[in-house]
PDB file of C-alpha atoms in Angstrom:
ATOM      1  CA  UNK A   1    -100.603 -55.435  35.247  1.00  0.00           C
ATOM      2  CA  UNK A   2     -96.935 -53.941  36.042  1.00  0.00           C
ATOM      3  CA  UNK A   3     -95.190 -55.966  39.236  1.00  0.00           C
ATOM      4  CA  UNK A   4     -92.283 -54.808  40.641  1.00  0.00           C
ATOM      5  CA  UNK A   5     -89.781 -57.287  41.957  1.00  0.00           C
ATOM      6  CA  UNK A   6     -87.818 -56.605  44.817  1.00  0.00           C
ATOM      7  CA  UNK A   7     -84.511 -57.704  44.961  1.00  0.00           C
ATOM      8  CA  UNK A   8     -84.348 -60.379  47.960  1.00  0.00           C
ATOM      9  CA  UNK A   9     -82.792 -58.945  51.551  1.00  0.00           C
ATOM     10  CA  UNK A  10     -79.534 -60.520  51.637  1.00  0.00           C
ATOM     11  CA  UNK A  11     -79.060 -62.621  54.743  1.00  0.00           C
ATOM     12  CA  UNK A  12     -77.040 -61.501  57.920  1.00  0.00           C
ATOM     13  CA  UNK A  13     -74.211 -64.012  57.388  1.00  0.00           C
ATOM     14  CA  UNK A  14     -74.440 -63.024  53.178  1.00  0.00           C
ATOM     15  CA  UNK A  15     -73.652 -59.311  54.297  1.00  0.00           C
ATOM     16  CA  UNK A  16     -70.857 -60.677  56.972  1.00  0.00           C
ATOM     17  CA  UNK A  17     -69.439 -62.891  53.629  1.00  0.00           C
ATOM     18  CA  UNK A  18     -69.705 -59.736  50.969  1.00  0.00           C
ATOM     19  CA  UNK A  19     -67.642 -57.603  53.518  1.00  0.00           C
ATOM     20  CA  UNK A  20     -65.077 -60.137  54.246  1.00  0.00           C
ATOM     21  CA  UNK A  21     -64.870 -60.940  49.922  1.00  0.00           C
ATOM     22  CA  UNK A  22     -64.698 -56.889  49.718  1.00  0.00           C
ATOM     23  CA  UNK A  23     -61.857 -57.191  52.612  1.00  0.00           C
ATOM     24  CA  UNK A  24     -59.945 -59.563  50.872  1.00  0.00           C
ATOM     25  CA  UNK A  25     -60.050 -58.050  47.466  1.00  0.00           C
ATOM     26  CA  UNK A  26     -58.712 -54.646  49.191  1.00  0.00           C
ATOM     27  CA  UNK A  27     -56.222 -56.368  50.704  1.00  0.00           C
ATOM     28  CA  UNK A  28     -55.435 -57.847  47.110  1.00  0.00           C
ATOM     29  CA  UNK A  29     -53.771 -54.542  46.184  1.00  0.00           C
ATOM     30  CA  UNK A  30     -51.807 -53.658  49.499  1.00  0.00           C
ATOM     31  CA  UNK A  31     -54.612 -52.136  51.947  1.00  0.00           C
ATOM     32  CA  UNK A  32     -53.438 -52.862  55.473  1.00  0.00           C
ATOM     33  CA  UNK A  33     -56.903 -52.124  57.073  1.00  0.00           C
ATOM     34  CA  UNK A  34     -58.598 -54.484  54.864  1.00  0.00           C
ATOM     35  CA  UNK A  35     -56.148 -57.278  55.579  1.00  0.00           C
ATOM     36  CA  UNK A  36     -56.470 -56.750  59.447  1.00  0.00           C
ATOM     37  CA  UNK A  37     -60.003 -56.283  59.394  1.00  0.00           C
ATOM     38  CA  UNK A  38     -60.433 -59.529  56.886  1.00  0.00           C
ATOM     39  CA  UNK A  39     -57.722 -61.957  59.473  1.00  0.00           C
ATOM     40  CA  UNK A  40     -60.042 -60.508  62.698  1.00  0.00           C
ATOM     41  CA  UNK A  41     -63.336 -61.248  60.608  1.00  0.00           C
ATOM     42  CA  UNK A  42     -62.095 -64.782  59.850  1.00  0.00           C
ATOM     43  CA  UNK A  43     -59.678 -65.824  63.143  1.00  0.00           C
ATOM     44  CA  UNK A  44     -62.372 -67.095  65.007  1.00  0.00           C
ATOM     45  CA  UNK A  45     -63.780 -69.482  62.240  1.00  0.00           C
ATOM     46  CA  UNK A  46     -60.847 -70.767  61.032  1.00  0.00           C
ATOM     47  CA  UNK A  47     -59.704 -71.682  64.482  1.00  0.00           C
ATOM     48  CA  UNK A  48     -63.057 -73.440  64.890  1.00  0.00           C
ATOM     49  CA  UNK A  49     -62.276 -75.783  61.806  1.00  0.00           C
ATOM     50  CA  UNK A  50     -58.689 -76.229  62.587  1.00  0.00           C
ATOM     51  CA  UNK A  51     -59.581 -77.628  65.950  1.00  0.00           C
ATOM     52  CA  UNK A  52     -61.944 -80.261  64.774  1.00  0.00           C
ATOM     53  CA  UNK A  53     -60.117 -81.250  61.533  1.00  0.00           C
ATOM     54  CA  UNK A  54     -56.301 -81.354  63.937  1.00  0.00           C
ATOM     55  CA  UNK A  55     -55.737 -84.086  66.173  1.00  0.00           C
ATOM     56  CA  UNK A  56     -53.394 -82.542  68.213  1.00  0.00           C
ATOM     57  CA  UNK A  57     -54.933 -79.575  70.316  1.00  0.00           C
ATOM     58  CA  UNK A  58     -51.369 -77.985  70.919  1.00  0.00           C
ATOM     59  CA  UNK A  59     -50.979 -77.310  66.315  1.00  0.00           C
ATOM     60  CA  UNK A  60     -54.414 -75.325  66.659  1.00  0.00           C
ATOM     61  CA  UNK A  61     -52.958 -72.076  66.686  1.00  0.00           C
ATOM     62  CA  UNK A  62     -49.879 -72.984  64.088  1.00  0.00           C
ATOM     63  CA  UNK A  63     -52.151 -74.454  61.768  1.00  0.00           C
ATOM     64  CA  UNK A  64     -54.486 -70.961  62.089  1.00  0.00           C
ATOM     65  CA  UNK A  65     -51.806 -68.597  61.761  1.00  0.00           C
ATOM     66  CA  UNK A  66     -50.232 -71.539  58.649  1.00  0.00           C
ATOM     67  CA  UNK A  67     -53.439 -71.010  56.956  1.00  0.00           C
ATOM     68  CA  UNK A  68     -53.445 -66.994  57.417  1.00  0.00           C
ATOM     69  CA  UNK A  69     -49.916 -66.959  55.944  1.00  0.00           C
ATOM     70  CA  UNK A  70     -50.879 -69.114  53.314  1.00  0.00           C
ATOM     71  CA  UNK A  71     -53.818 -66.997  52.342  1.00  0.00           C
ATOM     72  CA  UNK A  72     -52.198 -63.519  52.327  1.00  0.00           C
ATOM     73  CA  UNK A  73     -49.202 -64.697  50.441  1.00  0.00           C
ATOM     74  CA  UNK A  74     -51.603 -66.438  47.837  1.00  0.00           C
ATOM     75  CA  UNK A  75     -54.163 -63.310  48.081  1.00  0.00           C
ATOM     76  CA  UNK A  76     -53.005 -61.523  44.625  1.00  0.00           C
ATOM     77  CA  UNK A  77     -54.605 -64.990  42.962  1.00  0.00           C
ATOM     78  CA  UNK A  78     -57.938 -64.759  44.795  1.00  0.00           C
ATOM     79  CA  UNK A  79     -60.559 -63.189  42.119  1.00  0.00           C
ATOM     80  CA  UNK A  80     -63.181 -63.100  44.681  1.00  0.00           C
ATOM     81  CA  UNK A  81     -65.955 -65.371  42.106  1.00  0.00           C
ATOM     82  CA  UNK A  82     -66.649 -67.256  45.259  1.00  0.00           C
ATOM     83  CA  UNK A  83     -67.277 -66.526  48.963  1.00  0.00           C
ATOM     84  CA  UNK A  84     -63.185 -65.298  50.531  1.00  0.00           C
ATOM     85  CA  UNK A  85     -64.523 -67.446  53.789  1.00  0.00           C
ATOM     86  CA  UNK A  86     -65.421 -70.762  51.721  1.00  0.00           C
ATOM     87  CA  UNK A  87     -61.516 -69.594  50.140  1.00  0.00           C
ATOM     88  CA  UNK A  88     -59.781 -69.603  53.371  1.00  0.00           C
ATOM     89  CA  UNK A  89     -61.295 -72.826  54.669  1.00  0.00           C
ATOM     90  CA  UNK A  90     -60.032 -74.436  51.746  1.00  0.00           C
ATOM     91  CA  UNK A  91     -56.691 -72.838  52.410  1.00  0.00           C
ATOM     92  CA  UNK A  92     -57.059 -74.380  56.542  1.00  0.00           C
ATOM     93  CA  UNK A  93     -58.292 -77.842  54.952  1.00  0.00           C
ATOM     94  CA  UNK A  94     -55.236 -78.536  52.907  1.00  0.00           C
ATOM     95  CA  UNK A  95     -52.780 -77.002  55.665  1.00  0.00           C
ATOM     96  CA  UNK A  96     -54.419 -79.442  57.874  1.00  0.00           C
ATOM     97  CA  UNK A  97     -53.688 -82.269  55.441  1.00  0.00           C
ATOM     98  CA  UNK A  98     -50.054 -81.446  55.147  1.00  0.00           C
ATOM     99  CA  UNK A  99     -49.769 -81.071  58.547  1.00  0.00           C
ATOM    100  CA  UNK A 100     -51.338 -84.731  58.811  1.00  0.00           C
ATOM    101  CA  UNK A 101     -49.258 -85.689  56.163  1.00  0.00           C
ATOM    102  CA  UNK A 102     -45.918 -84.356  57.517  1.00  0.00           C
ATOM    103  CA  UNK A 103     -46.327 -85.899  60.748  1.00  0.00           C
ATOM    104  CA  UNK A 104     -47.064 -89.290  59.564  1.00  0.00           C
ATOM    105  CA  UNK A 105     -43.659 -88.480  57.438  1.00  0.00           C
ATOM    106  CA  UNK A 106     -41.899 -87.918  60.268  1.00  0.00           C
ATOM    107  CA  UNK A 107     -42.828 -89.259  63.532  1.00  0.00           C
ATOM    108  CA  UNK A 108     -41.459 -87.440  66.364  1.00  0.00           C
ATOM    109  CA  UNK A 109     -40.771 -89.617  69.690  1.00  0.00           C
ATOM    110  CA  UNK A 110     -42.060 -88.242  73.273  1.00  0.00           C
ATOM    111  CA  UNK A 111     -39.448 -87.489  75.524  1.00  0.00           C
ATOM    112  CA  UNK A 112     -41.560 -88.237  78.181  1.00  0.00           C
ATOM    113  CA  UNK A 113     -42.017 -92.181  80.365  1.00  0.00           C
ATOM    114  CA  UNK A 114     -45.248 -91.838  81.012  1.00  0.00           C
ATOM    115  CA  UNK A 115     -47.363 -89.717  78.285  1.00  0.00           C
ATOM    116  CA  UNK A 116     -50.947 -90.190  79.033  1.00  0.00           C
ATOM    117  CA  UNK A 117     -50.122 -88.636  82.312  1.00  0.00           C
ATOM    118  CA  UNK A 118     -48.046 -85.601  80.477  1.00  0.00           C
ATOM    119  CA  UNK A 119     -51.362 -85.183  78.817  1.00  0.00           C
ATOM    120  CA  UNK A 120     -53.849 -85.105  81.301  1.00  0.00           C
ATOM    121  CA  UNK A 121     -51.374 -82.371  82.998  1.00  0.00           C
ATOM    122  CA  UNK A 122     -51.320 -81.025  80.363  1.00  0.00           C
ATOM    123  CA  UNK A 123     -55.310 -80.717  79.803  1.00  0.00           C
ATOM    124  CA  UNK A 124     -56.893 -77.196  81.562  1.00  0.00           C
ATOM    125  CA  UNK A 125     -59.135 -78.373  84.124  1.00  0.00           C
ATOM    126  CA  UNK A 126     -62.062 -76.338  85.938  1.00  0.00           C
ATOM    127  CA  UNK A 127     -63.097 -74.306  82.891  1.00  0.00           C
ATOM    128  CA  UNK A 128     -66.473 -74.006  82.792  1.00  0.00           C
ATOM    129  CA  UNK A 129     -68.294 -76.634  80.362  1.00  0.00           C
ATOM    130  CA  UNK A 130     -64.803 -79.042  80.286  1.00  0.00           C
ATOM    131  CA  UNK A 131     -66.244 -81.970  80.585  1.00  0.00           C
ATOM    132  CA  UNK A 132     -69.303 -81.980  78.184  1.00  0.00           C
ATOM    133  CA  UNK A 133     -66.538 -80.250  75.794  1.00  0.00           C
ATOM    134  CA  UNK A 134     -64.662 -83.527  76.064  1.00  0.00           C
ATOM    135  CA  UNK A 135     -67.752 -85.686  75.889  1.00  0.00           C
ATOM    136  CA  UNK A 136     -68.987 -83.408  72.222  1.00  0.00           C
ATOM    137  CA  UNK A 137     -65.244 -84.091  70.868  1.00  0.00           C
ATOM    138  CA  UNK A 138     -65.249 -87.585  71.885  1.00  0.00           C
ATOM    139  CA  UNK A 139     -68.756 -87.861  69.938  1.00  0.00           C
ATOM    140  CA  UNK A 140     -67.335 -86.076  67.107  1.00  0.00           C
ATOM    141  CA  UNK A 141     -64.345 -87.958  66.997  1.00  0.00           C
ATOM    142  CA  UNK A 142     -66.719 -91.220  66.659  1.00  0.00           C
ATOM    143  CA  UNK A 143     -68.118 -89.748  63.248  1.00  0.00           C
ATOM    144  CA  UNK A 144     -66.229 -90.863  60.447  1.00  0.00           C
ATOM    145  CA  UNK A 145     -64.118 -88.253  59.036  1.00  0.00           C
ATOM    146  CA  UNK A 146     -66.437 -86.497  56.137  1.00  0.00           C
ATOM    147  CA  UNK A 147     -69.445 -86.515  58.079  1.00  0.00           C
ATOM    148  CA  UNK A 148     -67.446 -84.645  61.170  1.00  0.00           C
ATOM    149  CA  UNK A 149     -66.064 -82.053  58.612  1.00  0.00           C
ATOM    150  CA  UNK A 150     -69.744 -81.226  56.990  1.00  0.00           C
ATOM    151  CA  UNK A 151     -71.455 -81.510  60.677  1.00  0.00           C
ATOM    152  CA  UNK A 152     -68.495 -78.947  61.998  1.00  0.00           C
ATOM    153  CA  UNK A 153     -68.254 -76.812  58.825  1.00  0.00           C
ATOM    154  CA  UNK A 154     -72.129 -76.513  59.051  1.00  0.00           C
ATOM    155  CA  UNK A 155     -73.273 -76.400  62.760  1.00  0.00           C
ATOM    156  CA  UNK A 156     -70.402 -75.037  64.443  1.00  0.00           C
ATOM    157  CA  UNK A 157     -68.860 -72.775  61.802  1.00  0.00           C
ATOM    158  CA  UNK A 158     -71.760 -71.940  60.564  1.00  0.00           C
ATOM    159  CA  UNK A 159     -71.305 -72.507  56.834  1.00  0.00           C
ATOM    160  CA  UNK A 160     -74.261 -73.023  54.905  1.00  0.00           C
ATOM    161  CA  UNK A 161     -74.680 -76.473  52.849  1.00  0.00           C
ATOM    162  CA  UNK A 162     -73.057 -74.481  49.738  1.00  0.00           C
ATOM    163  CA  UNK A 163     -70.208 -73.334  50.746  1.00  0.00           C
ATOM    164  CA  UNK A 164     -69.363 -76.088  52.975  1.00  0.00           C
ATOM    165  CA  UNK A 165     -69.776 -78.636  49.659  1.00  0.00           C
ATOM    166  CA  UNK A 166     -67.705 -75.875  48.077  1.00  0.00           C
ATOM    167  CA  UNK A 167     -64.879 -76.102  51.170  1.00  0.00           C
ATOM    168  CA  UNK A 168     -64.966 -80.202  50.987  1.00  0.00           C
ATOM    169  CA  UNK A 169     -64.969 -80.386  47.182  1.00  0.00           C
ATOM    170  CA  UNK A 170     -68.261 -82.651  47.104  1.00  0.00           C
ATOM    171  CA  UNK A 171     -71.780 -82.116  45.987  1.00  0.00           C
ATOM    172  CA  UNK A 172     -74.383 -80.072  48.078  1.00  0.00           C
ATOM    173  CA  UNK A 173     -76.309 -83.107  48.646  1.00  0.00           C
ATOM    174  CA  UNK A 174     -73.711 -85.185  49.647  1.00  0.00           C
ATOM    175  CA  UNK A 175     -72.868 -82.231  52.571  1.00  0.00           C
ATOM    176  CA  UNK A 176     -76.878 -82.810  53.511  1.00  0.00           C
ATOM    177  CA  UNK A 177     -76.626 -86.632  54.148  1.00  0.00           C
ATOM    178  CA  UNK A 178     -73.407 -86.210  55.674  1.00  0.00           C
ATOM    179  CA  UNK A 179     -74.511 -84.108  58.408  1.00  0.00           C
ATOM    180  CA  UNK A 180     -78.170 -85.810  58.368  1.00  0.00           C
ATOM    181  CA  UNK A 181     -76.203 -89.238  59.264  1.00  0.00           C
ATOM    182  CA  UNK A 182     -73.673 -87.293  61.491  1.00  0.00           C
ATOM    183  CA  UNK A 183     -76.816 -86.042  63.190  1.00  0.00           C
ATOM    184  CA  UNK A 184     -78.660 -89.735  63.383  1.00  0.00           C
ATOM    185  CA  UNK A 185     -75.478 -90.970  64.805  1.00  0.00           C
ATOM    186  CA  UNK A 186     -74.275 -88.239  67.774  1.00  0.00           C
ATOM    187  CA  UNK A 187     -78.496 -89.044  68.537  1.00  0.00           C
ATOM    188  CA  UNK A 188     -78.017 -92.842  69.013  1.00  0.00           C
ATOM    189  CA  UNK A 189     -74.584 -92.088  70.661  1.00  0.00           C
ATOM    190  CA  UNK A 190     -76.293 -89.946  73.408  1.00  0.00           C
ATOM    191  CA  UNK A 191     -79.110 -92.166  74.140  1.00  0.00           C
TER     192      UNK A 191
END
């Protein structure tokens, strides 16, 4: 008895992934549409991860457009064996690192007398959802640091367990307990 095998239907987010790889391979050898197209595909993400990796809401946007730089000028190097988003997380990790690393190099003093009250101006008030924003990045913050990167590189960015063990440099299965405990504990936090 002949069977034939169907190749599987690749997933919604593996289609997203192959375009943005194909994007970033174009781009490789000077297509303009492929890099714009691959920066807009990927903006939104890597903003996402900057912002819960940064501790200071006001480098978001440097550290995004750091990252971008970083990527395009290091772009001729990417052979495109892997996924270009799990690539370009990477990249936002490590800028995010030596952004954390610079400032504890060199810490800058406030110009300011009283700076919790510079930064509570400072804070955008009457958006809608503000406050249970704050409260899910004061839970987050409460997570030690490698289960808040798998949790955010999985639930919010959307990464599945793979490419987020891929973007952390550990073991699939250490991503999975990660974000189980990270789960366990925003649970017992909110009851």
């Amino acid at each position: 008895m002949i069977t034939s095998v169907l190749p599987a239907r690749p997933a919604p987010d593996e289609k997203r992934d192959a375009s943005i790889t194909a994007w970033a391979l174009a781009a490789r050898s000077g297509d303009t549409a492929a890099v714009d197209a691959f920066v807009r595909a990927l903006h939104r993400d890597v903003l996402r991860y900057v912002a819960h990796l940064c501790a200071d809401p006001q480098a978001v946007d440097d550290l995004a457009q750091d990252t971008f730089l970083r990527a395009l000028g290091s772009l001729h190097r990417f052979e495109g064996h892997g996924s270009a988003r799990s690539w370009l997380l990477s990249i936002a990790r490590r800028a995010v690192v030596d952004s954390h690393r610079y400032a504890a190099a060199r810490p800058r003093p406030a110009d300011v007398l009283d700076w919790q009250l510079a930064v509570e101006r400072a804070q955008p008030y009457g958006l809608p959802g503000f406050e249970e924003g704050v409260v899910l990045l004061d839970l987050l913050a409460a997570l030690p640091d490698e289960r808040r990167e798998a949790f955010v590189l999985t639930q919010l960015v959307g990464l599945p367990y793979a490419e987020a063990a891929e973007v952390s440099d550990c073991p699939v299965g250490t991503v999975r307990s990660r974000v189980a405990r990270a789960r366990e504990a925003l649970q017992d936090q909110l009851a």
